[in-house]
Short mmCIF file of C-alpha atoms in Angstrom, two decimals:
data_model
loop_
_atom_site.label_atom_id
_atom_site.label_comp_id
_atom_site.label_asym_id
_atom_site.label_seq_id
_atom_site.Cartn_x
_atom_site.Cartn_y
_atom_site.Cartn_z
CA MET A 1 48.97 -115.16 -124.11
CA ALA A 2 46.15 -113.26 -122.41
CA ILE A 3 42.59 -114.57 -122.48
CA ILE A 4 40.11 -111.69 -122.26
CA LYS A 5 36.54 -112.44 -123.23
CA PRO A 6 33.39 -110.42 -123.88
CA PHE A 7 30.56 -110.91 -121.39
CA LYS A 8 26.90 -110.09 -120.81
CA GLY A 9 27.22 -106.96 -118.72
CA LEU A 10 24.71 -105.92 -116.10
CA ARG A 11 24.29 -102.16 -116.52
CA PRO A 12 22.14 -99.21 -115.43
CA PRO A 13 19.82 -97.38 -117.83
CA LYS A 14 21.56 -94.24 -119.06
CA GLU A 15 18.97 -92.06 -117.30
CA ILE A 16 20.24 -93.11 -113.84
CA VAL A 17 23.88 -93.99 -114.53
CA GLU A 18 25.17 -90.96 -112.61
CA GLU A 19 23.16 -91.99 -109.56
CA VAL A 20 24.32 -95.62 -109.72
CA ALA A 21 27.99 -94.92 -110.46
CA CYS A 22 30.29 -94.40 -107.48
CA LEU A 23 33.91 -94.49 -106.40
CA PRO A 24 35.40 -97.90 -105.54
CA TYR A 25 34.68 -99.28 -102.08
CA ASP A 26 38.24 -98.94 -100.76
CA VAL A 27 38.80 -95.20 -101.21
CA MET A 28 36.36 -94.13 -98.50
CA ASN A 29 35.24 -94.99 -94.99
CA SER A 30 31.68 -95.77 -93.93
CA GLU A 31 30.88 -92.19 -92.96
CA GLU A 32 32.08 -90.85 -96.30
CA ALA A 33 30.14 -93.55 -98.15
CA THR A 34 26.99 -92.63 -96.23
CA GLU A 35 27.33 -89.01 -97.28
CA MET A 36 28.06 -89.93 -100.91
CA ALA A 37 24.95 -92.13 -101.14
CA LYS A 38 22.64 -89.63 -99.43
CA GLY A 39 19.54 -89.06 -101.56
CA LYS A 40 20.62 -91.70 -104.08
CA ASP A 41 18.46 -94.81 -103.78
CA ALA A 42 20.23 -96.40 -106.75
CA SER A 43 23.81 -95.73 -105.61
CA LEU A 44 25.95 -98.85 -105.94
CA LEU A 45 27.41 -97.96 -102.54
CA ARG A 46 24.27 -99.58 -101.10
CA ILE A 47 25.80 -102.83 -102.34
CA THR A 48 29.55 -102.27 -102.12
CA ARG A 49 29.30 -100.52 -98.72
CA ALA A 50 26.01 -101.95 -97.47
CA GLU A 51 26.87 -101.08 -93.86
CA ILE A 52 25.74 -97.51 -94.63
CA GLU A 53 22.14 -98.72 -94.25
CA PHE A 54 22.80 -99.91 -90.68
CA LYS A 55 23.34 -97.93 -87.53
CA LYS A 56 26.68 -96.16 -87.23
CA GLY A 57 29.46 -98.44 -86.03
CA THR A 58 28.07 -101.64 -87.56
CA ASP A 59 30.87 -104.00 -88.58
CA SER A 60 31.13 -103.79 -92.37
CA HIS A 61 32.38 -107.40 -92.42
CA SER A 62 29.45 -108.88 -90.50
CA GLU A 63 27.23 -111.51 -92.08
CA GLU A 64 24.17 -109.29 -91.84
CA VAL A 65 25.89 -106.61 -93.93
CA TYR A 66 26.93 -109.08 -96.65
CA LEU A 67 23.40 -110.52 -96.77
CA HIS A 68 21.95 -107.03 -96.96
CA ALA A 69 24.25 -106.31 -99.92
CA LYS A 70 22.83 -109.39 -101.62
CA SER A 71 19.27 -108.25 -100.93
CA ASN A 72 20.04 -104.82 -102.37
CA PHE A 73 21.70 -106.36 -105.43
CA GLU A 74 18.60 -108.42 -106.13
CA ALA A 75 16.37 -105.36 -105.56
CA PHE A 76 18.46 -103.26 -107.97
CA GLN A 77 17.77 -105.84 -110.67
CA SER A 78 14.05 -106.17 -109.92
CA LYS A 79 13.70 -102.37 -109.91
CA LYS A 80 15.56 -102.18 -113.23
CA TYR A 81 18.36 -100.12 -111.76
CA LEU A 82 20.55 -102.79 -113.37
CA ILE A 83 19.62 -104.61 -116.59
CA GLN A 84 21.64 -107.41 -118.17
CA ASP A 85 22.68 -107.26 -121.82
CA THR A 86 21.42 -110.16 -123.93
CA GLU A 87 24.68 -110.80 -125.81
CA ASP A 88 28.36 -111.05 -124.90
CA ASN A 89 30.04 -107.70 -125.53
CA TYR A 90 33.24 -105.87 -124.88
CA TYR A 91 32.87 -102.33 -123.57
CA ILE A 92 35.04 -99.24 -123.86
CA TYR A 93 35.46 -97.18 -120.73
CA ALA A 94 37.21 -93.82 -121.04
CA GLN A 95 38.21 -91.34 -118.36
CA THR A 96 39.09 -87.68 -118.76
CA MET A 97 41.31 -85.80 -116.31
CA ASN A 98 42.88 -82.38 -116.90
CA GLY A 99 41.95 -82.51 -120.58
CA LYS A 100 43.55 -85.93 -121.18
CA THR A 101 41.40 -88.97 -121.99
CA GLN A 102 42.48 -92.60 -121.62
CA TYR A 103 40.53 -95.44 -123.23
CA GLY A 104 40.29 -98.96 -121.83
CA ILE A 105 38.54 -102.15 -122.90
CA VAL A 106 36.29 -103.80 -120.34
CA GLY A 107 36.47 -107.56 -120.65
CA ALA A 108 36.43 -110.74 -118.59
CA ALA A 109 39.97 -111.70 -117.61
CA SER A 110 40.89 -115.31 -116.95
CA CYS A 111 41.41 -116.50 -113.37
CA GLN A 112 43.66 -119.21 -114.77
CA ASP A 113 45.85 -116.52 -116.32
CA TYR A 114 46.33 -115.12 -112.83
CA MET A 115 47.29 -118.56 -111.51
CA ASP A 116 49.69 -119.09 -114.42
CA GLY A 117 51.40 -115.71 -114.09
CA ILE A 118 50.08 -114.28 -117.36
CA ILE A 119 48.37 -111.62 -115.27
CA LYS A 120 51.32 -109.97 -113.54
CA LYS A 121 51.20 -108.41 -110.10
CA HIS A 122 53.61 -106.03 -108.39
CA GLU A 123 52.16 -105.70 -104.88
CA LEU A 124 51.53 -108.00 -101.93
CA THR A 125 47.98 -108.46 -100.72
CA ARG A 126 46.48 -108.75 -97.25
CA PRO A 127 44.44 -111.91 -96.58
CA ASP A 128 41.74 -110.00 -94.66
CA LYS A 129 41.09 -107.65 -97.58
CA GLU A 130 41.06 -110.54 -100.04
CA GLU A 131 38.55 -112.42 -97.91
CA ASP A 132 36.23 -109.41 -97.65
CA ARG A 133 35.87 -109.06 -101.43
CA LYS A 134 35.75 -112.84 -101.86
CA ILE A 135 32.81 -113.11 -99.47
CA LEU A 136 30.93 -110.32 -101.21
CA SER A 137 31.53 -111.77 -104.69
CA ARG A 138 30.57 -115.24 -103.49
CA ILE A 139 27.30 -114.01 -102.01
CA LEU A 140 26.43 -111.79 -104.97
CA LYS A 141 27.75 -114.23 -107.57
CA ALA A 142 29.09 -111.22 -109.42
CA ASN A 143 32.17 -109.07 -109.95
CA ILE A 144 30.57 -105.91 -108.68
CA GLU A 145 33.58 -103.62 -109.32
CA PRO A 146 36.20 -103.67 -112.09
CA VAL A 147 39.93 -104.13 -111.69
CA PHE A 148 42.36 -101.69 -113.34
CA PHE A 149 44.74 -103.52 -115.73
CA THR A 150 47.29 -102.37 -118.26
CA TYR A 151 49.11 -104.05 -121.13
CA ARG A 152 51.73 -103.15 -123.70
CA ALA A 153 49.84 -101.29 -126.40
CA VAL A 154 48.84 -103.09 -129.59
CA PRO A 155 48.32 -100.76 -132.61
CA GLU A 156 45.50 -102.89 -134.04
CA ILE A 157 43.55 -102.71 -130.77
CA ASP A 158 44.20 -98.98 -130.51
CA ALA A 159 42.85 -98.53 -134.04
CA ILE A 160 39.63 -100.42 -133.28
CA VAL A 161 39.01 -98.39 -130.14
CA SER A 162 39.75 -95.12 -131.93
CA ASP A 163 37.33 -95.94 -134.73
CA ILE A 164 34.51 -96.81 -132.33
CA VAL A 165 34.83 -93.76 -130.09
CA THR A 166 35.25 -91.43 -133.06
CA ASN A 167 32.23 -92.67 -135.00
CA ASN A 168 29.77 -93.66 -132.27
CA LYS A 169 28.01 -91.74 -129.54
CA ALA A 170 28.87 -92.90 -126.03
CA GLU A 171 26.20 -94.85 -124.15
CA TYR A 172 27.18 -93.01 -120.96
CA ASP A 173 28.87 -89.64 -120.88
CA PHE A 174 29.04 -87.59 -117.69
CA THR A 175 31.30 -85.58 -115.43
CA ALA A 176 31.39 -86.75 -111.82
CA GLU A 177 31.36 -84.53 -108.76
CA ASP A 178 35.18 -84.56 -108.63
CA GLY A 179 35.40 -83.04 -112.10
CA PHE A 180 36.57 -86.21 -113.87
CA GLY A 181 34.80 -87.27 -117.06
CA HIS A 182 33.52 -90.80 -117.64
CA HIS A 183 32.52 -92.16 -121.05
CA PHE A 184 31.29 -95.63 -121.97
CA TRP A 185 30.57 -97.44 -125.24
CA VAL A 186 29.01 -100.88 -125.80
CA ILE A 187 30.64 -102.88 -128.62
CA GLU A 188 27.69 -104.79 -130.05
CA ASN A 189 29.35 -105.77 -133.33
CA THR A 190 30.02 -109.53 -133.16
CA LYS A 191 32.77 -109.38 -135.78
CA ILE A 192 34.65 -106.67 -133.87
CA ASN A 193 34.26 -108.54 -130.58
CA LYS A 194 35.72 -111.70 -132.12
CA ARG A 195 38.58 -109.71 -133.61
CA LEU A 196 39.40 -108.10 -130.25
CA GLU A 197 39.39 -111.47 -128.51
CA GLN A 198 41.75 -112.80 -131.17
CA LEU A 199 44.09 -109.81 -130.90
CA PHE A 200 44.37 -110.16 -127.12
CA LYS A 201 45.11 -113.86 -127.49
CA GLU A 202 47.71 -113.36 -130.23
CA LYS A 203 49.40 -110.07 -129.35
CA VAL A 204 49.10 -109.53 -125.59
CA PRO A 205 51.45 -111.94 -123.82
CA PHE A 206 50.85 -110.46 -120.37
CA THR A 207 48.51 -108.07 -118.60
CA TYR A 208 49.43 -106.16 -115.46
CA VAL A 209 47.45 -105.29 -112.35
CA ALA A 210 47.70 -101.51 -112.09
CA ASP A 211 45.16 -101.08 -109.29
CA GLY A 212 43.03 -103.71 -107.58
CA HIS A 213 45.39 -106.45 -106.40
CA HIS A 214 42.98 -107.55 -103.66
CA ARG A 215 40.00 -107.81 -105.99
CA THR A 216 42.11 -109.76 -108.48
CA ALA A 217 43.37 -112.21 -105.86
CA ALA A 218 39.86 -112.56 -104.42
CA ALA A 219 38.39 -113.36 -107.85
CA ALA A 220 41.02 -116.03 -108.49
CA GLY A 221 40.49 -117.54 -105.03
CA MET A 222 36.73 -117.64 -105.43
CA SER A 223 37.06 -119.25 -108.85
CA GLU A 224 39.10 -122.01 -107.27
CA GLU A 225 36.39 -122.56 -104.66
CA PHE A 226 33.66 -122.81 -107.30
CA ARG A 227 35.76 -125.16 -109.42
CA LYS A 228 36.26 -127.59 -106.55
CA LYS A 229 32.51 -127.65 -105.86
CA ASN A 230 31.58 -128.34 -109.48
CA PRO A 231 32.12 -131.99 -110.54
CA ASN A 232 31.31 -131.02 -114.12
CA HIS A 233 33.77 -128.13 -114.28
CA THR A 234 34.87 -127.34 -117.85
CA GLY A 235 36.80 -124.08 -117.45
CA ASN A 236 34.26 -122.13 -119.49
CA GLU A 237 31.92 -121.25 -116.62
CA PRO A 238 31.47 -117.53 -115.81
CA TYR A 239 33.17 -117.99 -112.44
CA ASN A 240 36.44 -118.67 -114.27
CA TYR A 241 36.60 -115.00 -115.27
CA PHE A 242 36.47 -111.61 -113.62
CA MET A 243 35.88 -108.10 -114.86
CA ALA A 244 38.80 -105.80 -115.64
CA VAL A 245 39.33 -102.58 -117.59
CA HIS A 246 42.39 -102.98 -119.82
CA PHE A 247 44.18 -99.71 -120.60
CA PRO A 248 47.15 -99.68 -123.01
CA ASP A 249 50.35 -98.54 -121.33
CA ASN A 250 50.86 -95.70 -123.81
CA GLN A 251 47.83 -93.89 -122.40
CA LEU A 252 48.50 -94.21 -118.69
CA GLN A 253 50.39 -91.98 -116.31
CA ILE A 254 51.36 -92.95 -112.78
CA ILE A 255 50.98 -90.11 -110.31
CA ASP A 256 53.52 -89.55 -107.54
CA TYR A 257 52.86 -91.12 -104.13
CA ASN A 258 54.42 -89.06 -101.34
CA ARG A 259 55.28 -89.50 -97.66
CA VAL A 260 54.75 -87.50 -94.46
CA VAL A 261 56.36 -88.41 -91.13
CA LYS A 262 55.18 -87.32 -87.67
CA ASP A 263 58.54 -86.74 -85.96
CA LEU A 264 62.30 -86.64 -86.54
CA ASN A 265 63.07 -89.56 -84.22
CA GLY A 266 64.44 -87.31 -81.50
CA LEU A 267 66.73 -85.33 -83.81
CA SER A 268 66.86 -81.57 -84.14
CA ALA A 269 66.29 -80.15 -87.62
CA ASP A 270 70.01 -79.39 -87.98
CA GLU A 271 70.97 -82.93 -86.90
CA PHE A 272 68.45 -84.38 -89.33
CA LEU A 273 69.76 -82.27 -92.23
CA SER A 274 73.32 -83.29 -91.38
CA LYS A 275 72.37 -86.96 -91.71
CA ILE A 276 70.49 -86.29 -94.95
CA ASP A 277 73.64 -84.68 -96.32
CA GLU A 278 75.51 -88.00 -96.04
CA ASN A 279 73.64 -89.62 -98.93
CA PHE A 280 71.94 -86.74 -100.72
CA ILE A 281 73.10 -83.52 -102.34
CA ILE A 282 71.02 -80.59 -101.15
CA LYS A 283 70.91 -78.62 -104.39
CA GLN A 284 68.24 -76.04 -103.61
CA ILE A 285 66.44 -74.47 -100.65
CA SER A 286 63.25 -72.49 -101.21
CA GLU A 287 60.20 -71.15 -99.42
CA THR A 288 58.09 -72.06 -102.47
CA ILE A 289 57.20 -75.60 -103.55
CA LEU A 290 59.94 -77.60 -105.23
CA LYS A 291 58.75 -80.48 -107.40
CA PRO A 292 61.04 -83.41 -108.31
CA GLU A 293 61.81 -83.21 -112.02
CA LYS A 294 63.47 -86.57 -112.65
CA LEU A 295 64.26 -89.98 -111.18
CA HIS A 296 66.45 -89.88 -108.05
CA ASP A 297 65.46 -86.29 -107.31
CA PHE A 298 63.41 -85.68 -104.16
CA SER A 299 61.77 -82.72 -102.53
CA MET A 300 61.65 -82.40 -98.75
CA TYR A 301 59.62 -79.97 -96.67
CA LEU A 302 60.96 -79.14 -93.21
CA ASN A 303 60.48 -76.16 -90.92
CA GLY A 304 58.78 -74.01 -93.52
CA LYS A 305 61.33 -74.64 -96.27
CA TRP A 306 61.50 -76.90 -99.32
CA TYR A 307 64.76 -78.72 -99.99
CA GLY A 308 65.67 -80.09 -103.41
CA LEU A 309 67.59 -83.33 -102.89
CA THR A 310 69.51 -85.52 -105.35
CA ALA A 311 70.44 -89.04 -104.30
CA LYS A 312 74.16 -89.76 -104.56
CA ASN A 313 75.13 -92.43 -107.10
CA SER A 314 76.06 -94.89 -104.37
CA THR A 315 72.46 -95.04 -103.11
CA PHE A 316 70.81 -96.71 -106.09
CA ASN A 317 71.34 -99.41 -108.71
CA ASP A 318 69.50 -98.76 -111.95
CA ASP A 319 70.22 -102.30 -113.13
CA ASN A 320 68.00 -103.67 -110.37
CA PRO A 321 64.24 -102.97 -110.77
CA ILE A 322 63.67 -102.59 -107.02
CA ASP A 323 66.90 -100.85 -106.04
CA SER A 324 66.31 -98.30 -108.79
CA LEU A 325 63.06 -97.13 -107.20
CA ASP A 326 63.18 -93.84 -105.34
CA VAL A 327 60.95 -95.29 -102.64
CA SER A 328 63.67 -97.89 -102.03
CA VAL A 329 66.33 -95.18 -101.82
CA LEU A 330 64.22 -93.14 -99.39
CA SER A 331 63.54 -96.14 -97.17
CA LYS A 332 67.11 -97.43 -97.19
CA TYR A 333 68.85 -94.11 -96.53
CA VAL A 334 66.30 -91.98 -94.67
CA LEU A 335 63.27 -93.74 -93.25
CA GLU A 336 65.03 -96.76 -91.78
CA PRO A 337 68.44 -95.51 -90.56
CA ILE A 338 67.55 -91.93 -89.65
CA LEU A 339 63.84 -91.99 -88.71
CA ASN A 340 63.73 -95.61 -87.50
CA ILE A 341 60.73 -96.54 -89.67
CA LYS A 342 61.27 -100.22 -90.43
CA ASP A 343 57.85 -101.36 -91.66
CA LEU A 344 55.91 -98.99 -93.90
CA ARG A 345 52.77 -101.10 -93.59
CA THR A 346 52.49 -100.97 -89.81
CA ASP A 347 54.41 -97.94 -88.51
CA THR A 348 51.86 -95.28 -87.55
CA ARG A 349 54.45 -92.50 -87.69
CA ILE A 350 54.34 -92.45 -91.49
CA GLU A 351 51.44 -91.69 -93.80
CA PHE A 352 51.06 -91.57 -97.56
CA VAL A 353 49.61 -88.82 -99.73
CA GLY A 354 48.58 -89.36 -103.35
CA GLY A 355 50.08 -86.84 -105.74
CA ILE A 356 46.61 -85.98 -107.02
CA ARG A 357 46.28 -83.81 -103.89
CA GLY A 358 49.28 -81.70 -104.85
CA LEU A 359 52.48 -80.91 -102.98
CA GLY A 360 50.71 -78.12 -101.13
CA GLU A 361 49.01 -80.85 -99.10
CA LEU A 362 52.44 -81.91 -97.81
CA SER A 363 53.45 -78.46 -96.59
CA LYS A 364 49.98 -77.95 -95.10
CA ARG A 365 50.28 -81.08 -92.96
CA VAL A 366 53.72 -80.07 -91.74
CA ASP A 367 52.83 -76.42 -91.12
CA ASN A 368 49.80 -77.33 -89.00
CA GLY A 369 52.01 -79.41 -86.70
CA GLU A 370 50.46 -82.74 -87.61
CA MET A 371 53.68 -83.87 -89.31
CA ALA A 372 57.34 -82.97 -88.93
CA VAL A 373 58.70 -83.62 -92.42
CA ALA A 374 57.39 -84.46 -95.88
CA PHE A 375 59.00 -86.09 -98.90
CA ALA A 376 57.85 -85.73 -102.52
CA LEU A 377 58.99 -88.32 -105.04
CA PHE A 378 59.20 -88.43 -108.82
CA PRO A 379 56.48 -90.80 -110.09
CA VAL A 380 57.31 -94.34 -111.16
CA SER A 381 57.13 -94.98 -114.91
CA MET A 382 54.95 -97.59 -116.60
CA ASN A 383 58.13 -99.25 -117.85
CA GLN A 384 59.44 -99.56 -114.28
CA LEU A 385 56.14 -101.01 -113.14
CA MET A 386 56.12 -103.63 -115.90
CA ASN A 387 59.79 -104.53 -115.42
CA ILE A 388 59.16 -105.20 -111.75
CA ALA A 389 56.19 -107.42 -112.55
CA ASP A 390 58.04 -109.20 -115.38
CA THR A 391 60.90 -110.12 -113.06
CA ASN A 392 58.43 -111.37 -110.42
CA ASN A 393 59.55 -108.73 -107.96
CA ILE A 394 57.21 -107.06 -105.49
CA MET A 395 57.18 -103.32 -105.00
CA PRO A 396 57.53 -101.69 -101.60
CA PRO A 397 54.20 -100.35 -100.25
CA LYS A 398 52.51 -97.26 -101.67
CA VAL A 399 54.49 -96.74 -104.86
CA THR A 400 51.85 -96.38 -107.57
CA TRP A 401 48.86 -94.08 -107.71
CA PHE A 402 46.49 -93.88 -110.66
CA GLU A 403 43.81 -91.27 -111.23
CA PRO A 404 40.97 -91.06 -111.95
CA LYS A 405 39.78 -94.05 -109.96
CA LEU A 406 37.51 -96.36 -111.94
CA ARG A 407 33.83 -95.67 -111.35
CA SER A 408 31.92 -98.68 -110.11
CA GLY A 409 28.43 -99.38 -111.43
CA LEU A 410 28.92 -98.70 -115.14
CA VAL A 411 28.93 -102.44 -115.78
CA ILE A 412 28.88 -105.57 -113.59
CA ASN A 413 29.89 -109.13 -114.46
CA LYS A 414 27.47 -111.77 -113.18
CA LEU A 415 29.01 -115.15 -112.42
CA ASP A 416 25.94 -117.34 -112.92
#
């Protein structure tokens, strides 16, 4: 069963929370981070992307950048940009997008749970990305950014959260520059905190990494390093845990993750369509956007027209959690055999577009000549995601996309 503990969060005063809070480090490049932090002395980007305070082109993975992040982290605390709570608390972090609000519990997840498979993953990680976050956490001795987890909803936990957010004013409550709302409550009631910890332990057998596989793996790896260096290790030290926001699955929606390809692998449009016709039924052709309405339906944009495609029954196996995925069908019957794209992680001819940007972004990138063809997919369900993790399968690349992204800087978990 899942171990999720309250912790003494390091947080900004409410007066400057909007200045401190920022998007996670991995959704921007250095130039974008520099622009986002402009005029904001307390922006957490000065810690998570400390290279922005160096000359342009400085290696973000250099020792001087990591040490500068540490210096800034210490300065943020001395300047009272970040102040540590005196007691262990859980926190509620809610996000609002398009009128819908989802509520998650911020707690310290167990690194041992990750090692033991209680925390389930569905994506592979890259060692270089793991090492980057591991170095930063090691130097800061803190989980500076939260991981996005989900779990199968527990009515008793839902009821506690509902009562708190209904009857208490949020500690933080603001709308970010992208239009998404962020709301944050501190649970200071010891009895409620103990009850939540008990409920997680008794009624949540597994948690699932929704977004943040690299940060999760880095936290577990760093915990192992600290354990080996501590001859008096007990398992209760702060480094045995890392910060995660736990959203119940009944509140989450996975957004589609689409594909654009730069060329047709030497084929004419007619030749390409002929090959598509072998494994897909072209059910509709339109000059206006066609959106996939169900699993195994695709939309394709080519030469100024949208094509509604339905995969033939022979192309998928709904009894297999990986073979049932539309990304698997697209790769197996279009990307690999027709367009000769074998490795989605390394082939520069394919790019990925989060559904949050809309299908108009796909047609735009084809119409301007940057891309030759675009594919829109029906989003994966939470049940599919959990089934894949439960069976210890790994998803193909770029399948899930969650919005809004968690804001960093609302709370930090110190490891000492």
